[in-house]
PDB file of C-alpha atoms and ligand atoms in Angstrom:
ATOM      1  CA  MET A   1       1.646   3.900 -12.530  1.00  0.00           C
ATOM      2  CA  ASN A   2       2.118   2.546 -16.121  1.00  0.00           C
ATOM      3  CA  VAL A   3       1.197  -0.211 -17.976  1.00  0.00           C
ATOM      4  CA  GLN A   4       3.316  -2.811 -16.349  1.00  0.00           C
ATOM      5  CA  THR A   5       2.496  -1.837 -12.852  1.00  0.00           C
ATOM      6  CA  CYS A   6      -1.227  -1.011 -13.030  1.00  0.00           C
ATOM      7  CA  VAL A   7      -3.629  -3.118 -11.365  1.00  0.00           C
ATOM      8  CA  PHE A   8      -6.231  -2.930 -14.028  1.00  0.00           C
ATOM      9  CA  CYS A   9      -4.125  -3.318 -17.195  1.00  0.00           C
ATOM     10  CA  LYS A  10      -3.286  -6.436 -15.032  1.00  0.00           C
ATOM     11  CA  ILE A  11      -7.150  -7.350 -14.577  1.00  0.00           C
ATOM     12  CA  ILE A  12      -7.822  -6.658 -17.997  1.00  0.00           C
ATOM     13  CA  ALA A  13      -4.679  -8.993 -19.191  1.00  0.00           C
ATOM     14  CA  GLY A  14      -6.347 -11.763 -17.040  1.00  0.00           C
ATOM     15  CA  GLN A  15      -3.110 -11.390 -14.846  1.00  0.00           C
ATOM     16  CA  ILE A  16      -5.425 -10.446 -11.920  1.00  0.00           C
ATOM     17  CA  PRO A  17      -9.037 -12.001 -11.402  1.00  0.00           C
ATOM     18  CA  CYS A  18     -12.036  -9.763 -11.178  1.00  0.00           C
ATOM     19  CA  THR A  19     -15.774 -10.338 -11.182  1.00  0.00           C
ATOM     20  CA  LYS A  20     -16.371  -9.432 -14.334  1.00  0.00           C
ATOM     21  CA  VAL A  21     -20.083  -7.931 -15.368  1.00  0.00           C
ATOM     22  CA  TYR A  22     -19.640  -6.709 -18.942  1.00  0.00           C
ATOM     23  CA  GLU A  23     -16.642  -6.667 -21.379  1.00  0.00           C
ATOM     24  CA  ASN A  24     -16.419  -5.162 -25.370  1.00  0.00           C
ATOM     25  CA  ASP A  25     -13.499  -4.501 -27.574  1.00  0.00           C
ATOM     26  CA  ALA A  26     -12.916  -1.407 -25.423  1.00  0.00           C
ATOM     27  CA  VAL A  27     -13.932  -1.336 -22.293  1.00  0.00           C
ATOM     28  CA  LEU A  28     -14.432  -4.093 -19.022  1.00  0.00           C
ATOM     29  CA  ALA A  29     -16.688  -3.658 -16.220  1.00  0.00           C
ATOM     30  CA  PHE A  30     -16.338  -5.538 -13.098  1.00  0.00           C
ATOM     31  CA  LEU A  31     -17.336  -5.467  -9.371  1.00  0.00           C
ATOM     32  CA  ASP A  32     -14.863  -3.146  -6.858  1.00  0.00           C
ATOM     33  CA  ILE A  33     -13.129  -4.802  -4.897  1.00  0.00           C
ATOM     34  CA  GLY A  34     -14.128  -2.473  -2.160  1.00  0.00           C
ATOM     35  CA  PRO A  35     -17.346  -1.595  -2.580  1.00  0.00           C
ATOM     36  CA  ILE A  36     -19.397   1.174  -0.310  1.00  0.00           C
ATOM     37  CA  SER A  37     -22.436  -0.476  -1.598  1.00  0.00           C
ATOM     38  CA  ASP A  38     -23.618  -3.837  -2.791  1.00  0.00           C
ATOM     39  CA  GLY A  39     -23.401  -3.630  -7.040  1.00  0.00           C
ATOM     40  CA  HIS A  40     -20.381  -0.923  -6.367  1.00  0.00           C
ATOM     41  CA  THR A  41     -18.692  -1.558 -10.373  1.00  0.00           C
ATOM     42  CA  LEU A  42     -16.474   0.014 -12.255  1.00  0.00           C
ATOM     43  CA  VAL A  43     -15.784   0.716 -15.881  1.00  0.00           C
ATOM     44  CA  VAL A  44     -12.779   0.761 -17.412  1.00  0.00           C
ATOM     45  CA  PRO A  45     -11.607   1.472 -20.821  1.00  0.00           C
ATOM     46  CA  LYS A  46      -9.206  -0.987 -22.106  1.00  0.00           C
ATOM     47  CA  ALA A  47      -6.326   1.016 -23.431  1.00  0.00           C
ATOM     48  CA  HIS A  48      -4.483   2.148 -20.151  1.00  0.00           C
ATOM     49  CA  THR A  49      -4.882   6.048 -19.872  1.00  0.00           C
ATOM     50  CA  PRO A  50      -3.954   7.871 -16.268  1.00  0.00           C
ATOM     51  CA  ARG A  51      -6.974  10.491 -16.006  1.00  0.00           C
ATOM     52  CA  VAL A  52      -9.408  12.279 -18.113  1.00  0.00           C
ATOM     53  CA  ASP A  53      -7.882  14.796 -18.899  1.00  0.00           C
ATOM     54  CA  LYS A  54      -5.423  12.841 -20.584  1.00  0.00           C
ATOM     55  CA  THR A  55      -7.623  10.453 -22.274  1.00  0.00           C
ATOM     56  CA  ASP A  56      -9.047  11.075 -26.040  1.00  0.00           C
ATOM     57  CA  SER A  57     -12.449  11.447 -26.749  1.00  0.00           C
ATOM     58  CA  HIS A  58     -13.028   8.151 -28.168  1.00  0.00           C
ATOM     59  CA  THR A  59     -12.063   6.449 -25.430  1.00  0.00           C
ATOM     60  CA  MET A  60     -14.093   8.448 -23.007  1.00  0.00           C
ATOM     61  CA  ALA A  61     -17.242   7.850 -26.008  1.00  0.00           C
ATOM     62  CA  ALA A  62     -16.778   4.117 -25.301  1.00  0.00           C
ATOM     63  CA  LEU A  63     -16.791   4.275 -21.602  1.00  0.00           C
ATOM     64  CA  ALA A  64     -20.021   6.387 -22.132  1.00  0.00           C
ATOM     65  CA  GLN A  65     -21.347   4.493 -24.634  1.00  0.00           C
ATOM     66  CA  ALA A  66     -21.202   1.188 -22.499  1.00  0.00           C
ATOM     67  CA  LEU A  67     -22.969   3.883 -19.156  1.00  0.00           C
ATOM     68  CA  PRO A  68     -26.700   3.596 -19.726  1.00  0.00           C
ATOM     69  CA  MET A  69     -26.773  -0.478 -20.344  1.00  0.00           C
ATOM     70  CA  LEU A  70     -24.544  -0.833 -17.121  1.00  0.00           C
ATOM     71  CA  ALA A  71     -26.377   1.520 -14.775  1.00  0.00           C
ATOM     72  CA  ASP A  72     -29.523   0.261 -15.571  1.00  0.00           C
ATOM     73  CA  ALA A  73     -28.134  -3.602 -14.847  1.00  0.00           C
ATOM     74  CA  VAL A  74     -26.392  -2.818 -11.735  1.00  0.00           C
ATOM     75  CA  GLN A  75     -29.517  -0.642 -10.032  1.00  0.00           C
ATOM     76  CA  GLN A  76     -31.748  -3.498 -10.818  1.00  0.00           C
ATOM     77  CA  ALA A  77     -29.524  -6.085  -9.967  1.00  0.00           C
ATOM     78  CA  VAL A  78     -29.620  -4.812  -6.215  1.00  0.00           C
ATOM     79  CA  GLY A  79     -32.770  -2.991  -6.294  1.00  0.00           C
ATOM     80  CA  ALA A  80     -31.470   0.449  -5.635  1.00  0.00           C
ATOM     81  CA  ASP A  81     -33.548   3.995  -5.707  1.00  0.00           C
ATOM     82  CA  GLY A  82     -30.872   5.810  -7.728  1.00  0.00           C
ATOM     83  CA  TYR A  83     -27.133   5.691  -8.441  1.00  0.00           C
ATOM     84  CA  ASN A  84     -23.867   7.652  -8.876  1.00  0.00           C
ATOM     85  CA  ILE A  85     -20.920   8.253 -11.140  1.00  0.00           C
ATOM     86  CA  LEU A  86     -17.872   8.883  -9.176  1.00  0.00           C
ATOM     87  CA  CYS A  87     -14.985   9.606 -11.620  1.00  0.00           C
ATOM     88  CA  ASN A  88     -11.770  10.348  -9.309  1.00  0.00           C
ATOM     89  CA  ASN A  89      -8.859  11.993 -11.261  1.00  0.00           C
ATOM     90  CA  GLY A  90      -5.731  12.886  -9.562  1.00  0.00           C
ATOM     91  CA  LEU A  91      -4.658  12.425  -5.735  1.00  0.00           C
ATOM     92  CA  SER A  92      -6.696  14.932  -4.640  1.00  0.00           C
ATOM     93  CA  ALA A  93      -9.334  14.209  -5.791  1.00  0.00           C
ATOM     94  CA  GLY A  94      -9.250  10.392  -4.224  1.00  0.00           C
ATOM     95  CA  GLN A  95      -8.123   8.876  -6.982  1.00  0.00           C
ATOM     96  CA  ILE A  96      -5.947   5.350  -6.161  1.00  0.00           C
ATOM     97  CA  VAL A  97      -5.972   3.775  -9.434  1.00  0.00           C
ATOM     98  CA  GLU A  98      -4.369   5.769 -12.051  1.00  0.00           C
ATOM     99  CA  HIS A  99      -6.259   4.062 -14.804  1.00  0.00           C
ATOM    100  CA  VAL A 100      -9.218   6.069 -16.015  1.00  0.00           C
ATOM    101  CA  HIS A 101     -12.499   4.481 -14.430  1.00  0.00           C
ATOM    102  CA  LEU A 102     -15.911   5.312 -13.345  1.00  0.00           C
ATOM    103  CA  HIS A 103     -17.415   4.490 -10.363  1.00  0.00           C
ATOM    104  CA  ILE A 104     -21.578   3.224 -10.490  1.00  0.00           C
ATOM    105  CA  VAL A 105     -22.458   3.352  -6.842  1.00  0.00           C
ATOM    106  CA  PRO A 106     -25.680   1.906  -6.304  1.00  0.00           C
ATOM    107  CA  ARG A 107     -28.010   3.823  -3.662  1.00  0.00           C
ATOM    108  CA  LYS A 108     -31.005   3.605  -1.602  1.00  0.00           C
ATOM    109  CA  LYS A 109     -32.916   5.965   0.275  1.00  0.00           C
ATOM    110  CA  ASN A 110     -31.348   7.076   3.414  1.00  0.00           C
ATOM    111  CA  ASP A 111     -28.001   5.032   3.097  1.00  0.00           C
ATOM    112  CA  GLY A 112     -26.108   7.609   4.668  1.00  0.00           C
ATOM    113  CA  LEU A 113     -23.492   7.616   1.731  1.00  0.00           C
ATOM    114  CA  PHE A 114     -21.904  11.144   0.729  1.00  0.00           C
ATOM    115  CA  ASN A 115     -23.920  13.205   3.275  1.00  0.00           C
ATOM    116  CA  GLN A 116     -22.086  16.076   2.855  1.00  0.00           C
ATOM    117  CA  TRP A 117     -22.068  18.678  -0.543  1.00  0.00           C
ATOM    118  CA  PRO A 118     -20.308  21.463   1.051  1.00  0.00           C
ATOM    119  CA  SER A 119     -21.265  24.222  -1.660  1.00  0.00           C
ATOM    120  CA  PHE A 120     -21.125  27.900  -1.162  1.00  0.00           C
ATOM    121  CA  GLN A 121     -21.557  30.953  -3.177  1.00  0.00           C
ATOM    122  CA  TYR A 122     -19.252  32.891  -5.022  1.00  0.00           C
ATOM    123  CA  PRO A 123     -18.514  36.490  -4.075  1.00  0.00           C
ATOM    124  CA  GLN A 124     -19.488  39.011  -6.696  1.00  0.00           C
ATOM    125  CA  GLY A 125     -17.704  38.852 -10.307  1.00  0.00           C
ATOM    126  CA  LYS A 126     -15.366  35.427  -9.513  1.00  0.00           C
ATOM    127  CA  ALA A 127     -17.892  32.684 -10.968  1.00  0.00           C
ATOM    128  CA  GLY A 128     -17.758  34.982 -14.184  1.00  0.00           C
ATOM    129  CA  ALA A 129     -13.637  35.445 -13.776  1.00  0.00           C
ATOM    130  CA  ILE A 130     -13.310  31.690 -13.507  1.00  0.00           C
ATOM    131  CA  ALA A 131     -15.717  30.905 -16.441  1.00  0.00           C
ATOM    132  CA  GLU A 132     -13.404  33.287 -18.227  1.00  0.00           C
ATOM    133  CA  LYS A 133     -10.140  31.283 -17.414  1.00  0.00           C
ATOM    134  CA  ILE A 134     -12.039  27.813 -18.577  1.00  0.00           C
ATOM    135  CA  ILE A 135     -12.972  29.330 -21.685  1.00  0.00           C
ATOM    136  CA  GLN A 136      -9.342  30.741 -22.325  1.00  0.00           C
ATOM    137  CA  ASN A 137      -8.129  27.015 -21.526  1.00  0.00           C
ATOM    138  CA  LEU A 138     -10.421  25.370 -24.124  1.00  0.00           C
ATOM    139  CA  ASN A 139      -8.426  23.004 -26.650  1.00  0.00           C
ATOM    140  CA  LEU A 140     -11.637  22.608 -29.017  1.00  0.00           C
ATOM    141  CA  SER A 141      -9.634  20.621 -31.217  1.00  0.00           C
ATOM    142  CA  ARG A 142      -9.570  17.791 -28.592  1.00  0.00           C
ATOM    143  CA  VAL A 143     -13.459  17.193 -29.114  1.00  0.00           C
ATOM    144  CA  ARG A 144     -14.297  14.187 -31.036  1.00  0.00           C
ATOM    145  CA  PRO A 145     -15.747  15.201 -34.456  1.00  0.00           C
TER     146      PRO A 145
HETATM  147  P1  AMP B 201     -10.111   5.591  -7.007  1.00  0.00           P
HETATM  148  O1  AMP B 201      -9.777   6.492  -5.357  1.00  0.00           O
HETATM  149  O2  AMP B 201     -11.447   6.031  -7.554  1.00  0.00           O
HETATM  150  O3  AMP B 201      -8.823   5.247  -7.630  1.00  0.00           O
HETATM  151  O4  AMP B 201     -11.054   3.771  -6.815  1.00  0.00           O
HETATM  152  C1  AMP B 201     -10.649   2.655  -7.449  1.00  0.00           C
HETATM  153  C2  AMP B 201     -10.924   1.679  -6.752  1.00  0.00           C
HETATM  154  O5  AMP B 201     -10.415   0.579  -7.216  1.00  0.00           O
HETATM  155  C3  AMP B 201     -11.209   1.299  -5.054  1.00  0.00           C
HETATM  156  O6  AMP B 201     -12.579   1.466  -5.013  1.00  0.00           O
HETATM  157  C4  AMP B 201     -10.851   0.148  -5.154  1.00  0.00           C
HETATM  158  O7  AMP B 201     -11.622  -0.553  -4.457  1.00  0.00           O
HETATM  159  C5  AMP B 201     -10.804  -0.639  -6.155  1.00  0.00           C
HETATM  160  N1  AMP B 201      -9.536  -1.865  -6.745  1.00  0.00           N
HETATM  161  C6  AMP B 201      -8.583  -1.522  -6.578  1.00  0.00           C
HETATM  162  N2  AMP B 201      -7.984  -2.991  -6.829  1.00  0.00           N
HETATM  163  C7  AMP B 201      -8.908  -3.569  -7.409  1.00  0.00           C
HETATM  164  C8  AMP B 201      -8.972  -4.978  -7.576  1.00  0.00           C
HETATM  165  N3  AMP B 201      -7.843  -5.751  -8.172  1.00  0.00           N
HETATM  166  N4  AMP B 201     -10.091  -5.129  -8.122  1.00  0.00           N
HETATM  167  C9  AMP B 201     -11.195  -4.905  -7.870  1.00  0.00           C
HETATM  168  N5  AMP B 201     -11.557  -3.334  -7.716  1.00  0.00           N
HETATM  169  C10 AMP B 201     -10.563  -2.913  -7.502  1.00  0.00           C
HETATM  170 ZN1   ZN B 202      -3.743   0.466 -16.780  1.00  0.00          ZN
END
């Protein structure tokens, strides 16, 4: 998926309609066309970028900057008790549109969404080994100064 074929780039360019709720120089927020709860909103950067690990920290910062205001407005608009902020990255994680985006999913008590959280416990030593590999792979030069 590139800028020419990307559905979110088409929305940003005004070639496909959307139900816009907010826009600034760097980000656009609009209602998800296939919501999983009332008010389900997507927040996308205007610059095409496929997923978080391919995105510069300035772009991610622009998304984060808009998030508190948007989450508050979305939650209030639908009288939600809370919300999930989701970001699917890659096919295995359920990403369908390869233009990085945050889902704001308003939640209400006993709404039945995400009932399963399949947590488990690491066997002895495994958490430390994984953490060590993560640390080895950190590229600190990517962090915004
Ligand atoms: P993801 O699985 O994280 O890639 O989610 C992509 C989301 O984009 C889905 O929830 C879709 O319903 C939503 N979506 C796809 N096309 C449109 C569109 N034209 N307008 C609004 N939302 C869309
Ligand atoms: Zn795009």
